[in-house]
Amino acid sequence: MTIGVSCTPQHLDSSSITTFTGEPNLCPRCGKKVYFAEKVTSLGKDWHRPCLRCERCSKTLTPGSHAEHDGQPYCHKPCYAILFGPKGVNTGGVGSYIYDKEPVNKAQA
């Protein structure tokens, strides 16, 4: 707020107002109340610490160090990369392709 400027209702934007009702939010994973002492915030939601885990492998994640797809958390490697990364390339690095058949080694012939 600027000094000398009054804050009247017409100056307030309803999208910038957060109301505190005293009620805890519900965890998106288990649906139970998340109290302040046990919450971690990620993807714009409050979670119980053990409930913030990868949708695919169930690895426990930390806020800000995971990927997201359709509002669900995923660990970066390997789950997000396997599910939503480029197809035909494994997450092992450059040149680690997935073949339908075993490649033929011409040097052994």
Short mmCIF file of N, CA and C in Angstrom, two decimals:
data_model
loop_
_atom_site.label_atom_id
_atom_site.label_comp_id
_atom_site.label_asym_id
_atom_site.label_seq_id
_atom_site.Cartn_x
_atom_site.Cartn_y
_atom_site.Cartn_z
N MET A 1 0.84 -1.16 0.00
CA MET A 1 0.00 0.00 0.00
C MET A 1 0.89 1.24 0.00
N THR A 2 0.53 2.23 -0.76
CA THR A 2 1.29 3.47 -0.84
C THR A 2 0.86 4.40 0.30
N ILE A 3 1.81 5.13 0.87
CA ILE A 3 1.49 6.07 1.95
C ILE A 3 0.59 7.16 1.40
N GLY A 4 -0.46 7.46 2.14
CA GLY A 4 -1.37 8.52 1.72
C GLY A 4 -2.50 8.03 0.83
N VAL A 5 -2.52 6.75 0.47
CA VAL A 5 -3.59 6.20 -0.35
C VAL A 5 -4.45 5.32 0.54
N SER A 6 -5.74 5.60 0.55
CA SER A 6 -6.62 4.79 1.39
C SER A 6 -7.00 3.51 0.66
N CYS A 7 -7.23 2.49 1.42
CA CYS A 7 -7.62 1.20 0.85
C CYS A 7 -9.11 1.01 1.09
N THR A 8 -9.89 1.31 0.10
CA THR A 8 -11.33 1.18 0.20
C THR A 8 -11.78 -0.03 -0.60
N PRO A 9 -13.00 -0.52 -0.37
CA PRO A 9 -13.46 -1.73 -1.07
C PRO A 9 -13.33 -1.66 -2.59
N GLN A 10 -13.50 -0.48 -3.19
CA GLN A 10 -13.39 -0.41 -4.65
C GLN A 10 -11.95 -0.58 -5.13
N HIS A 11 -10.95 -0.43 -4.23
CA HIS A 11 -9.55 -0.62 -4.59
C HIS A 11 -9.12 -2.08 -4.50
N LEU A 12 -9.94 -2.92 -3.89
CA LEU A 12 -9.57 -4.31 -3.68
C LEU A 12 -9.99 -5.17 -4.86
N ASP A 13 -9.11 -6.04 -5.28
CA ASP A 13 -9.40 -7.02 -6.32
C ASP A 13 -9.71 -8.33 -5.62
N SER A 14 -10.87 -8.89 -5.86
CA SER A 14 -11.29 -10.10 -5.13
C SER A 14 -10.37 -11.28 -5.39
N SER A 15 -9.64 -11.30 -6.50
CA SER A 15 -8.74 -12.42 -6.77
C SER A 15 -7.49 -12.37 -5.90
N SER A 16 -7.21 -11.20 -5.30
CA SER A 16 -6.02 -11.08 -4.47
C SER A 16 -6.32 -11.22 -2.98
N ILE A 17 -7.57 -11.47 -2.64
CA ILE A 17 -7.96 -11.60 -1.24
C ILE A 17 -8.03 -13.08 -0.87
N THR A 18 -7.34 -13.42 0.20
CA THR A 18 -7.40 -14.77 0.73
C THR A 18 -8.13 -14.70 2.06
N THR A 19 -9.15 -15.50 2.20
CA THR A 19 -9.88 -15.51 3.46
C THR A 19 -9.39 -16.65 4.31
N PHE A 20 -9.30 -16.39 5.60
CA PHE A 20 -8.90 -17.43 6.53
C PHE A 20 -10.11 -17.82 7.35
N THR A 21 -10.58 -19.01 7.16
CA THR A 21 -11.76 -19.48 7.87
C THR A 21 -11.39 -20.28 9.11
N GLY A 22 -10.11 -20.60 9.27
CA GLY A 22 -9.71 -21.42 10.40
C GLY A 22 -9.81 -22.91 10.11
N GLU A 23 -10.41 -23.26 9.01
CA GLU A 23 -10.55 -24.67 8.63
C GLU A 23 -9.36 -25.10 7.80
N PRO A 24 -8.76 -26.24 8.11
CA PRO A 24 -7.64 -26.73 7.29
C PRO A 24 -8.14 -27.24 5.94
N ASN A 25 -7.25 -27.20 4.96
CA ASN A 25 -7.57 -27.73 3.64
C ASN A 25 -7.57 -29.25 3.68
N LEU A 26 -8.12 -29.85 2.63
CA LEU A 26 -8.12 -31.31 2.51
C LEU A 26 -6.96 -31.76 1.63
N CYS A 27 -6.31 -32.82 2.02
CA CYS A 27 -5.20 -33.39 1.25
C CYS A 27 -5.75 -33.99 -0.04
N PRO A 28 -5.15 -33.66 -1.20
CA PRO A 28 -5.64 -34.21 -2.46
C PRO A 28 -5.43 -35.72 -2.60
N ARG A 29 -4.51 -36.31 -1.84
CA ARG A 29 -4.25 -37.75 -1.93
C ARG A 29 -5.22 -38.55 -1.06
N CYS A 30 -5.32 -38.20 0.23
CA CYS A 30 -6.11 -39.02 1.16
C CYS A 30 -7.46 -38.41 1.50
N GLY A 31 -7.64 -37.12 1.20
CA GLY A 31 -8.92 -36.48 1.47
C GLY A 31 -9.14 -36.06 2.91
N LYS A 32 -8.14 -36.23 3.77
CA LYS A 32 -8.26 -35.85 5.18
C LYS A 32 -7.76 -34.42 5.38
N LYS A 33 -8.12 -33.82 6.51
CA LYS A 33 -7.71 -32.45 6.82
C LYS A 33 -6.19 -32.38 6.99
N VAL A 34 -5.60 -31.30 6.45
CA VAL A 34 -4.16 -31.06 6.58
C VAL A 34 -3.98 -29.88 7.53
N TYR A 35 -3.46 -30.16 8.71
CA TYR A 35 -3.23 -29.11 9.70
C TYR A 35 -1.87 -28.46 9.45
N PHE A 36 -1.71 -27.23 9.94
CA PHE A 36 -0.52 -26.43 9.68
C PHE A 36 0.78 -27.17 10.00
N ALA A 37 0.83 -27.84 11.12
CA ALA A 37 2.07 -28.49 11.58
C ALA A 37 2.49 -29.66 10.70
N GLU A 38 1.58 -30.21 9.91
CA GLU A 38 1.90 -31.39 9.11
C GLU A 38 1.86 -31.14 7.61
N LYS A 39 1.67 -29.89 7.19
CA LYS A 39 1.46 -29.65 5.76
C LYS A 39 2.75 -29.35 5.00
N VAL A 40 2.76 -29.77 3.75
CA VAL A 40 3.72 -29.34 2.75
C VAL A 40 2.89 -28.84 1.58
N THR A 41 3.33 -27.76 0.96
CA THR A 41 2.57 -27.17 -0.14
C THR A 41 3.30 -27.41 -1.45
N SER A 42 2.57 -27.98 -2.40
CA SER A 42 3.13 -28.23 -3.73
C SER A 42 1.98 -28.28 -4.72
N LEU A 43 2.24 -27.86 -5.94
CA LEU A 43 1.24 -27.82 -7.01
C LEU A 43 0.03 -26.99 -6.60
N GLY A 44 0.24 -25.99 -5.74
CA GLY A 44 -0.83 -25.12 -5.30
C GLY A 44 -1.79 -25.75 -4.31
N LYS A 45 -1.41 -26.87 -3.73
CA LYS A 45 -2.27 -27.58 -2.78
C LYS A 45 -1.48 -27.92 -1.52
N ASP A 46 -2.20 -28.13 -0.43
CA ASP A 46 -1.59 -28.57 0.81
C ASP A 46 -1.71 -30.08 0.93
N TRP A 47 -0.59 -30.75 1.23
CA TRP A 47 -0.53 -32.20 1.32
C TRP A 47 -0.01 -32.60 2.69
N HIS A 48 -0.33 -33.82 3.13
CA HIS A 48 0.40 -34.42 4.25
C HIS A 48 1.76 -34.82 3.69
N ARG A 49 2.80 -34.74 4.49
CA ARG A 49 4.15 -35.08 4.03
C ARG A 49 4.20 -36.46 3.35
N PRO A 50 3.67 -37.52 3.97
CA PRO A 50 3.76 -38.83 3.31
C PRO A 50 2.82 -38.98 2.10
N CYS A 51 1.86 -38.08 1.96
CA CYS A 51 0.92 -38.18 0.83
C CYS A 51 1.47 -37.56 -0.46
N LEU A 52 2.49 -36.71 -0.35
CA LEU A 52 3.09 -36.12 -1.55
C LEU A 52 4.09 -37.13 -2.10
N ARG A 53 3.60 -37.98 -3.00
CA ARG A 53 4.44 -39.03 -3.57
C ARG A 53 4.12 -39.21 -5.05
N CYS A 54 5.05 -39.84 -5.76
CA CYS A 54 4.92 -40.06 -7.20
C CYS A 54 3.68 -40.88 -7.50
N GLU A 55 2.94 -40.44 -8.49
CA GLU A 55 1.72 -41.12 -8.89
C GLU A 55 2.00 -42.52 -9.44
N ARG A 56 3.18 -42.73 -10.01
CA ARG A 56 3.51 -44.01 -10.64
C ARG A 56 4.21 -44.98 -9.68
N CYS A 57 5.27 -44.53 -9.00
CA CYS A 57 6.08 -45.46 -8.19
C CYS A 57 5.91 -45.27 -6.69
N SER A 58 5.15 -44.26 -6.27
CA SER A 58 4.86 -43.98 -4.86
C SER A 58 6.07 -43.51 -4.05
N LYS A 59 7.14 -43.07 -4.71
CA LYS A 59 8.29 -42.50 -4.00
C LYS A 59 7.87 -41.18 -3.36
N THR A 60 8.25 -40.97 -2.09
CA THR A 60 7.94 -39.72 -1.40
C THR A 60 8.72 -38.59 -2.04
N LEU A 61 8.05 -37.48 -2.32
CA LEU A 61 8.64 -36.34 -3.02
C LEU A 61 8.75 -35.14 -2.10
N THR A 62 9.61 -34.20 -2.47
CA THR A 62 9.73 -32.95 -1.73
C THR A 62 9.16 -31.83 -2.59
N PRO A 63 8.53 -30.83 -1.97
CA PRO A 63 7.95 -29.74 -2.74
C PRO A 63 8.99 -29.05 -3.63
N GLY A 64 8.62 -28.81 -4.88
CA GLY A 64 9.50 -28.11 -5.81
C GLY A 64 10.54 -28.96 -6.50
N SER A 65 10.66 -30.23 -6.14
CA SER A 65 11.70 -31.07 -6.76
C SER A 65 11.07 -32.26 -7.48
N HIS A 66 9.96 -32.03 -8.12
CA HIS A 66 9.29 -33.10 -8.85
C HIS A 66 8.58 -32.51 -10.06
N ALA A 67 8.15 -33.39 -10.94
CA ALA A 67 7.43 -32.97 -12.14
C ALA A 67 5.93 -33.07 -11.88
N GLU A 68 5.14 -32.48 -12.78
CA GLU A 68 3.69 -32.51 -12.65
C GLU A 68 3.07 -32.78 -14.01
N HIS A 69 2.02 -33.57 -14.03
CA HIS A 69 1.25 -33.81 -15.25
C HIS A 69 -0.21 -33.96 -14.85
N ASP A 70 -1.08 -33.14 -15.43
CA ASP A 70 -2.51 -33.13 -15.10
C ASP A 70 -2.76 -32.99 -13.60
N GLY A 71 -1.96 -32.17 -12.94
CA GLY A 71 -2.15 -31.90 -11.53
C GLY A 71 -1.65 -32.96 -10.58
N GLN A 72 -1.01 -34.01 -11.12
CA GLN A 72 -0.49 -35.10 -10.29
C GLN A 72 1.03 -35.03 -10.24
N PRO A 73 1.63 -35.33 -9.08
CA PRO A 73 3.09 -35.29 -8.96
C PRO A 73 3.76 -36.57 -9.46
N TYR A 74 4.94 -36.41 -10.08
CA TYR A 74 5.75 -37.54 -10.56
C TYR A 74 7.21 -37.23 -10.26
N CYS A 75 8.00 -38.26 -9.94
CA CYS A 75 9.44 -38.03 -9.81
C CYS A 75 9.98 -37.79 -11.22
N HIS A 76 11.02 -36.93 -11.34
CA HIS A 76 11.55 -36.56 -12.66
C HIS A 76 12.05 -37.79 -13.40
N LYS A 77 12.93 -38.55 -12.75
CA LYS A 77 13.49 -39.76 -13.36
C LYS A 77 13.25 -40.89 -12.41
N PRO A 78 12.79 -41.97 -12.88
CA PRO A 78 12.49 -42.28 -14.26
C PRO A 78 11.04 -42.06 -14.64
N CYS A 79 10.13 -41.91 -13.69
CA CYS A 79 8.69 -41.98 -13.98
C CYS A 79 8.19 -40.95 -14.99
N TYR A 80 8.43 -39.66 -14.75
CA TYR A 80 7.94 -38.65 -15.67
C TYR A 80 8.56 -38.82 -17.05
N ALA A 81 9.86 -39.09 -17.08
CA ALA A 81 10.56 -39.26 -18.36
C ALA A 81 10.01 -40.45 -19.14
N ILE A 82 9.72 -41.55 -18.46
CA ILE A 82 9.21 -42.74 -19.14
C ILE A 82 7.79 -42.51 -19.65
N LEU A 83 6.94 -41.92 -18.81
CA LEU A 83 5.54 -41.74 -19.18
C LEU A 83 5.31 -40.63 -20.20
N PHE A 84 6.02 -39.52 -20.06
CA PHE A 84 5.70 -38.34 -20.86
C PHE A 84 6.86 -37.79 -21.67
N GLY A 85 8.04 -38.44 -21.61
CA GLY A 85 9.20 -37.99 -22.36
C GLY A 85 9.13 -38.46 -23.80
N PRO A 86 10.17 -38.17 -24.59
CA PRO A 86 10.21 -38.62 -25.98
C PRO A 86 10.16 -40.13 -26.06
N LYS A 87 9.40 -40.64 -26.98
CA LYS A 87 9.26 -42.09 -27.13
C LYS A 87 10.44 -42.65 -27.92
N GLY A 88 10.84 -43.87 -27.60
CA GLY A 88 11.91 -44.54 -28.31
C GLY A 88 13.27 -44.31 -27.71
N VAL A 89 13.37 -43.39 -26.78
CA VAL A 89 14.65 -43.12 -26.14
C VAL A 89 14.49 -43.40 -24.66
N ASN A 90 15.36 -44.24 -24.12
CA ASN A 90 15.30 -44.56 -22.71
C ASN A 90 15.88 -43.40 -21.91
N THR A 91 15.72 -43.40 -20.62
CA THR A 91 16.22 -42.29 -19.80
C THR A 91 17.67 -42.49 -19.40
N GLY A 92 18.36 -43.47 -19.99
CA GLY A 92 19.74 -43.77 -19.63
C GLY A 92 20.76 -42.82 -20.21
N GLY A 93 20.38 -41.96 -21.10
CA GLY A 93 21.31 -41.00 -21.67
C GLY A 93 21.35 -41.12 -23.18
N VAL A 94 22.29 -40.44 -23.78
CA VAL A 94 22.41 -40.40 -25.24
C VAL A 94 22.69 -41.80 -25.78
N GLY A 95 21.96 -42.18 -26.80
CA GLY A 95 22.22 -43.45 -27.48
C GLY A 95 21.64 -44.67 -26.80
N SER A 96 20.85 -44.51 -25.77
CA SER A 96 20.27 -45.69 -25.12
C SER A 96 18.85 -45.89 -25.66
N TYR A 97 18.79 -46.48 -26.83
CA TYR A 97 17.52 -46.70 -27.51
C TYR A 97 16.87 -48.00 -27.06
N ILE A 98 15.55 -48.05 -27.21
CA ILE A 98 14.81 -49.27 -26.93
C ILE A 98 14.50 -49.92 -28.27
N TYR A 99 14.93 -51.15 -28.45
CA TYR A 99 14.71 -51.85 -29.70
C TYR A 99 13.60 -52.88 -29.54
N ASP A 100 12.81 -53.07 -30.62
CA ASP A 100 11.80 -54.12 -30.61
C ASP A 100 12.46 -55.49 -30.64
N LYS A 101 13.56 -55.59 -31.37
CA LYS A 101 14.31 -56.85 -31.48
C LYS A 101 15.73 -56.59 -31.02
N GLU A 102 16.43 -57.63 -30.67
CA GLU A 102 17.83 -57.51 -30.27
C GLU A 102 18.64 -57.08 -31.50
N PRO A 103 19.48 -56.04 -31.40
CA PRO A 103 20.26 -55.61 -32.56
C PRO A 103 21.25 -56.70 -33.00
N VAL A 104 21.45 -56.79 -34.30
CA VAL A 104 22.36 -57.78 -34.87
C VAL A 104 23.77 -57.22 -34.82
N ASN A 105 24.70 -57.97 -34.25
CA ASN A 105 26.09 -57.54 -34.18
C ASN A 105 26.83 -58.16 -35.36
N LYS A 106 27.17 -57.34 -36.36
CA LYS A 106 27.80 -57.84 -37.58
C LYS A 106 29.23 -58.29 -37.34
N ALA A 107 29.87 -57.84 -36.29
CA ALA A 107 31.26 -58.20 -36.02
C ALA A 107 31.39 -59.68 -35.64
N GLN A 108 30.34 -60.29 -35.10
CA GLN A 108 30.39 -61.69 -34.70
C GLN A 108 30.16 -62.64 -35.87
N ALA A 109 29.67 -62.17 -36.97
CA ALA A 109 29.32 -63.04 -38.10
C ALA A 109 30.52 -63.58 -38.82
#
